[in-house]
């Protein structure tokens, strides 16, 4: 039979466990859990509701549950006027609505579960794309490291003084190795961002009286209740036995995982929309940036995100026909002549009017040449559209980086950022005349002057020099391919961002870079 801990009593727990609340906050800060922007927050094993209260006052709608009716009642009272829905639930059979929470949190709970699989799976499935699972628990050591703590506690319980009195109050604590929990989360499609195996749970902070009080309220609450006035004596015996055998380490584990935010690009086939664009007007925004408005002559061009891209198609020299690809795959009829293609950002789409901005990088660029010569009535083929940017609801701030070719996408994305979201940009342009207004974005302009585009690492150096704001970043950018590769390496390997936080694209290739440097 599986042993189970008794439901908790909220009163001693509240007075003995402020450290547990603090570690929960610490884990959420570490996760960059978007603590100020709100969303939906699930607290599994909510205890007496301190965290539910803290998150509800930070604009989260909180769903809190606990095995113990007394804890749930304490949570309800504490959060009476807040958006907190507390209910009694046994996490062995945890059920949460799927794809519903920006943060699912559980601290110091799953070691009470004989089998944590159902709970961990339910927590993973409850996250939205970009959503976080933040888990902390004790006894998270690897299986090969054994479970000395349980063995020692059981040896104390087996002593004549306690055996009879504790026969109905077993030590029902279970080992859930951190690597196995991380694997479970991965199997549910989450990226594991952080694993820690020696979290200081601040029980007592070195004060023996506080340590005893904390253990009595949490780890040994079942035995404490059964022993009444003798509880302290029992707990002291346990502490001594653990110290003597070197088994006091609770192996507090912390795992933070995140559901990737890239579902849309993965499921969309390309191109779903195939057709023609007819130039309706042209306008030079600056000496090097030309805006062209097109009338879309194609069904189903329905971008869902800012800065989606299309691939434009036009006949090569000597050919005169635009031949379109098949819908759903980039394949052309056998009789198609030679054609040019290039990627282009949808700056905006309003009804059948598509706006795109073309960087005029001189006579050598084919698309650039086409754009420089374009006039109303000209037609170009296209297939589209591709999603590249999906906003990360858990991001605290956004970093943009790139050259002029990325300016259209940066401007399109910047215009859709939620009010108040911090955004920082590092953008290289030729000179003052090429700067554009990016609203509230804090832009660090790099003026290239006579230097050729795509030469030198000024963008990366400027990003290196930035002091990153606190919290979780989402990065977007584009530019010359080899410079962008180096920038990506810096962000991932030196700044420690995960790959799903960073979308920087090689927009164009500069052949023989070395010659001009
Ligand atoms: C997803 C995506 C979205 C893009 N969106 C836009 C957009 O909205 N607007 C836009 O202007 N560009 C955009 N680009 C970049 C654009 O597709 C390339 O700059 C383009 O392929 C250049 O095409 P081209 O036919 O003019 O030059 P190519 O014929 O491809 O290149 C000819 C020569 O020009 C050089 N060259 C090409 N681009 C540049 C450059 N930028 N600066 C200096 N030399 C260059 C090449 O090295 C080569 O030697 C995007 C690219 C990607 C991948």
PDB file of C-alpha atoms and ligand atoms in Angstrom, residues 309 314 341-345 357-359 361 364-369 388 403 405 408 453 505-511, ligand 1:
ATOM      1  CA  UNK A 309       7.493  37.290 -45.160  1.00  0.00           C
ATOM      2  CA  UNK A 314      10.195  37.759 -61.256  1.00  0.00           C
ATOM      3  CA  UNK A 341      13.429  35.185 -56.117  1.00  0.00           C
ATOM      4  CA  UNK A 342      14.009  37.174 -52.916  1.00  0.00           C
ATOM      5  CA  UNK A 343      12.494  37.383 -49.481  1.00  0.00           C
ATOM      6  CA  UNK A 344      10.463  40.384 -48.493  1.00  0.00           C
ATOM      7  CA  UNK A 345       8.760  41.453 -45.284  1.00  0.00           C
ATOM      8  CA  UNK A 357       9.950  48.600 -47.909  1.00  0.00           C
ATOM      9  CA  UNK A 358      12.940  47.839 -50.126  1.00  0.00           C
ATOM     10  CA  UNK A 359      16.491  48.644 -49.162  1.00  0.00           C
ATOM     11  CA  UNK A 361      21.721  48.603 -51.911  1.00  0.00           C
ATOM     12  CA  UNK A 364      24.444  44.782 -57.891  1.00  0.00           C
ATOM     13  CA  UNK A 365      21.296  43.687 -56.050  1.00  0.00           C
ATOM     14  CA  UNK A 366      18.646  42.129 -58.279  1.00  0.00           C
ATOM     15  CA  UNK A 367      15.660  42.806 -56.052  1.00  0.00           C
ATOM     16  CA  UNK A 368      17.072  46.190 -55.299  1.00  0.00           C
ATOM     17  CA  UNK A 369      17.298  46.935 -59.041  1.00  0.00           C
ATOM     18  CA  UNK A 388       9.121  34.225 -38.177  1.00  0.00           C
ATOM     19  CA  UNK A 403      20.838  46.491 -40.588  1.00  0.00           C
ATOM     20  CA  UNK A 405      17.188  45.041 -44.527  1.00  0.00           C
ATOM     21  CA  UNK A 408      10.923  46.839 -42.166  1.00  0.00           C
ATOM     22  CA  UNK A 453      27.110  47.239 -45.626  1.00  0.00           C
ATOM     23  CA  UNK A 505      18.043  35.716 -39.440  1.00  0.00           C
ATOM     24  CA  UNK A 506      20.672  35.943 -42.127  1.00  0.00           C
ATOM     25  CA  UNK A 507      18.867  38.293 -44.535  1.00  0.00           C
ATOM     26  CA  UNK A 508      21.545  38.498 -47.157  1.00  0.00           C
ATOM     27  CA  UNK A 509      25.042  37.226 -47.973  1.00  0.00           C
ATOM     28  CA  UNK A 510      28.026  39.349 -48.649  1.00  0.00           C
ATOM     29  CA  UNK A 511      30.422  37.344 -50.810  1.00  0.00           C
TER      30      UNK A 511
HETATM   31  C1  LIG B   1      13.081  36.773 -44.060  1.00  0.00           C
HETATM   32  C2  LIG B   1      13.661  37.920 -44.830  1.00  0.00           C
HETATM   33  C3  LIG B   1      12.966  39.117 -44.941  1.00  0.00           C
HETATM   34  C4  LIG B   1      13.511  40.184 -45.660  1.00  0.00           C
HETATM   35  N1  LIG B   1      12.808  41.345 -45.783  1.00  0.00           N
HETATM   36  C5  LIG B   1      13.337  42.381 -46.486  1.00  0.00           C
HETATM   37  C6  LIG B   1      12.634  43.607 -46.685  1.00  0.00           C
HETATM   38  O1  LIG B   1      11.499  43.763 -46.255  1.00  0.00           O
HETATM   39  N2  LIG B   1      13.242  44.596 -47.378  1.00  0.00           N
HETATM   40  C7  LIG B   1      14.509  44.453 -47.884  1.00  0.00           C
HETATM   41  O2  LIG B   1      15.023  45.386 -48.495  1.00  0.00           O
HETATM   42  N3  LIG B   1      15.191  43.306 -47.722  1.00  0.00           N
HETATM   43  C8  LIG B   1      14.632  42.268 -47.048  1.00  0.00           C
HETATM   44  N4  LIG B   1      15.315  41.102 -46.895  1.00  0.00           N
HETATM   45  C9  LIG B   1      16.625  41.000 -47.444  1.00  0.00           C
HETATM   46  C10 LIG B   1      16.544  40.757 -48.890  1.00  0.00           C
HETATM   47  O3  LIG B   1      15.822  39.596 -49.191  1.00  0.00           O
HETATM   48  C11 LIG B   1      17.967  40.641 -49.407  1.00  0.00           C
HETATM   49  O4  LIG B   1      18.666  41.799 -49.121  1.00  0.00           O
HETATM   50  C12 LIG B   1      17.849  40.420 -50.805  1.00  0.00           C
HETATM   51  O5  LIG B   1      17.924  39.036 -51.026  1.00  0.00           O
HETATM   52  C13 LIG B   1      18.808  41.135 -51.627  1.00  0.00           C
HETATM   53  O6  LIG B   1      18.369  40.740 -52.819  1.00  0.00           O
HETATM   54  P1  LIG B   1      18.861  41.299 -54.169  1.00  0.00           P
HETATM   55  O7  LIG B   1      18.149  40.464 -55.146  1.00  0.00           O
HETATM   56  O8  LIG B   1      18.666  42.755 -54.269  1.00  0.00           O
HETATM   57  O9  LIG B   1      20.396  41.026 -54.127  1.00  0.00           O
HETATM   58  P2  LIG B   1      21.106  39.687 -54.553  1.00  0.00           P
HETATM   59  O10 LIG B   1      20.943  39.537 -56.020  1.00  0.00           O
HETATM   60  O11 LIG B   1      20.638  38.581 -53.668  1.00  0.00           O
HETATM   61  O12 LIG B   1      22.545  40.064 -54.234  1.00  0.00           O
HETATM   62  C14 LIG B   1      23.378  40.667 -55.209  1.00  0.00           C
HETATM   63  C15 LIG B   1      24.583  41.235 -54.575  1.00  0.00           C
HETATM   64  O13 LIG B   1      24.184  42.249 -53.699  1.00  0.00           O
HETATM   65  C16 LIG B   1      24.735  42.034 -52.454  1.00  0.00           C
HETATM   66  N5  LIG B   1      23.735  42.401 -51.503  1.00  0.00           N
HETATM   67  C17 LIG B   1      22.564  41.796 -51.323  1.00  0.00           C
HETATM   68  N6  LIG B   1      21.904  42.391 -50.329  1.00  0.00           N
HETATM   69  C18 LIG B   1      22.675  43.391 -49.921  1.00  0.00           C
HETATM   70  C19 LIG B   1      22.538  44.369 -48.938  1.00  0.00           C
HETATM   71  N7  LIG B   1      21.470  44.434 -48.181  1.00  0.00           N
HETATM   72  N8  LIG B   1      23.539  45.268 -48.781  1.00  0.00           N
HETATM   73  C20 LIG B   1      24.645  45.216 -49.560  1.00  0.00           C
HETATM   74  N9  LIG B   1      24.836  44.298 -50.491  1.00  0.00           N
HETATM   75  C21 LIG B   1      23.870  43.399 -50.669  1.00  0.00           C
HETATM   76  C22 LIG B   1      24.999  40.562 -52.397  1.00  0.00           C
HETATM   77  O14 LIG B   1      26.053  40.258 -51.544  1.00  0.00           O
HETATM   78  C23 LIG B   1      25.377  40.243 -53.802  1.00  0.00           C
HETATM   79  O15 LIG B   1      26.738  40.517 -54.004  1.00  0.00           O
HETATM   80  C24 LIG B   1      14.775  40.035 -46.221  1.00  0.00           C
HETATM   81  C25 LIG B   1      15.465  38.826 -46.117  1.00  0.00           C
HETATM   82  C26 LIG B   1      14.921  37.778 -45.421  1.00  0.00           C
HETATM   83  C27 LIG B   1      15.665  36.490 -45.310  1.00  0.00           C
END
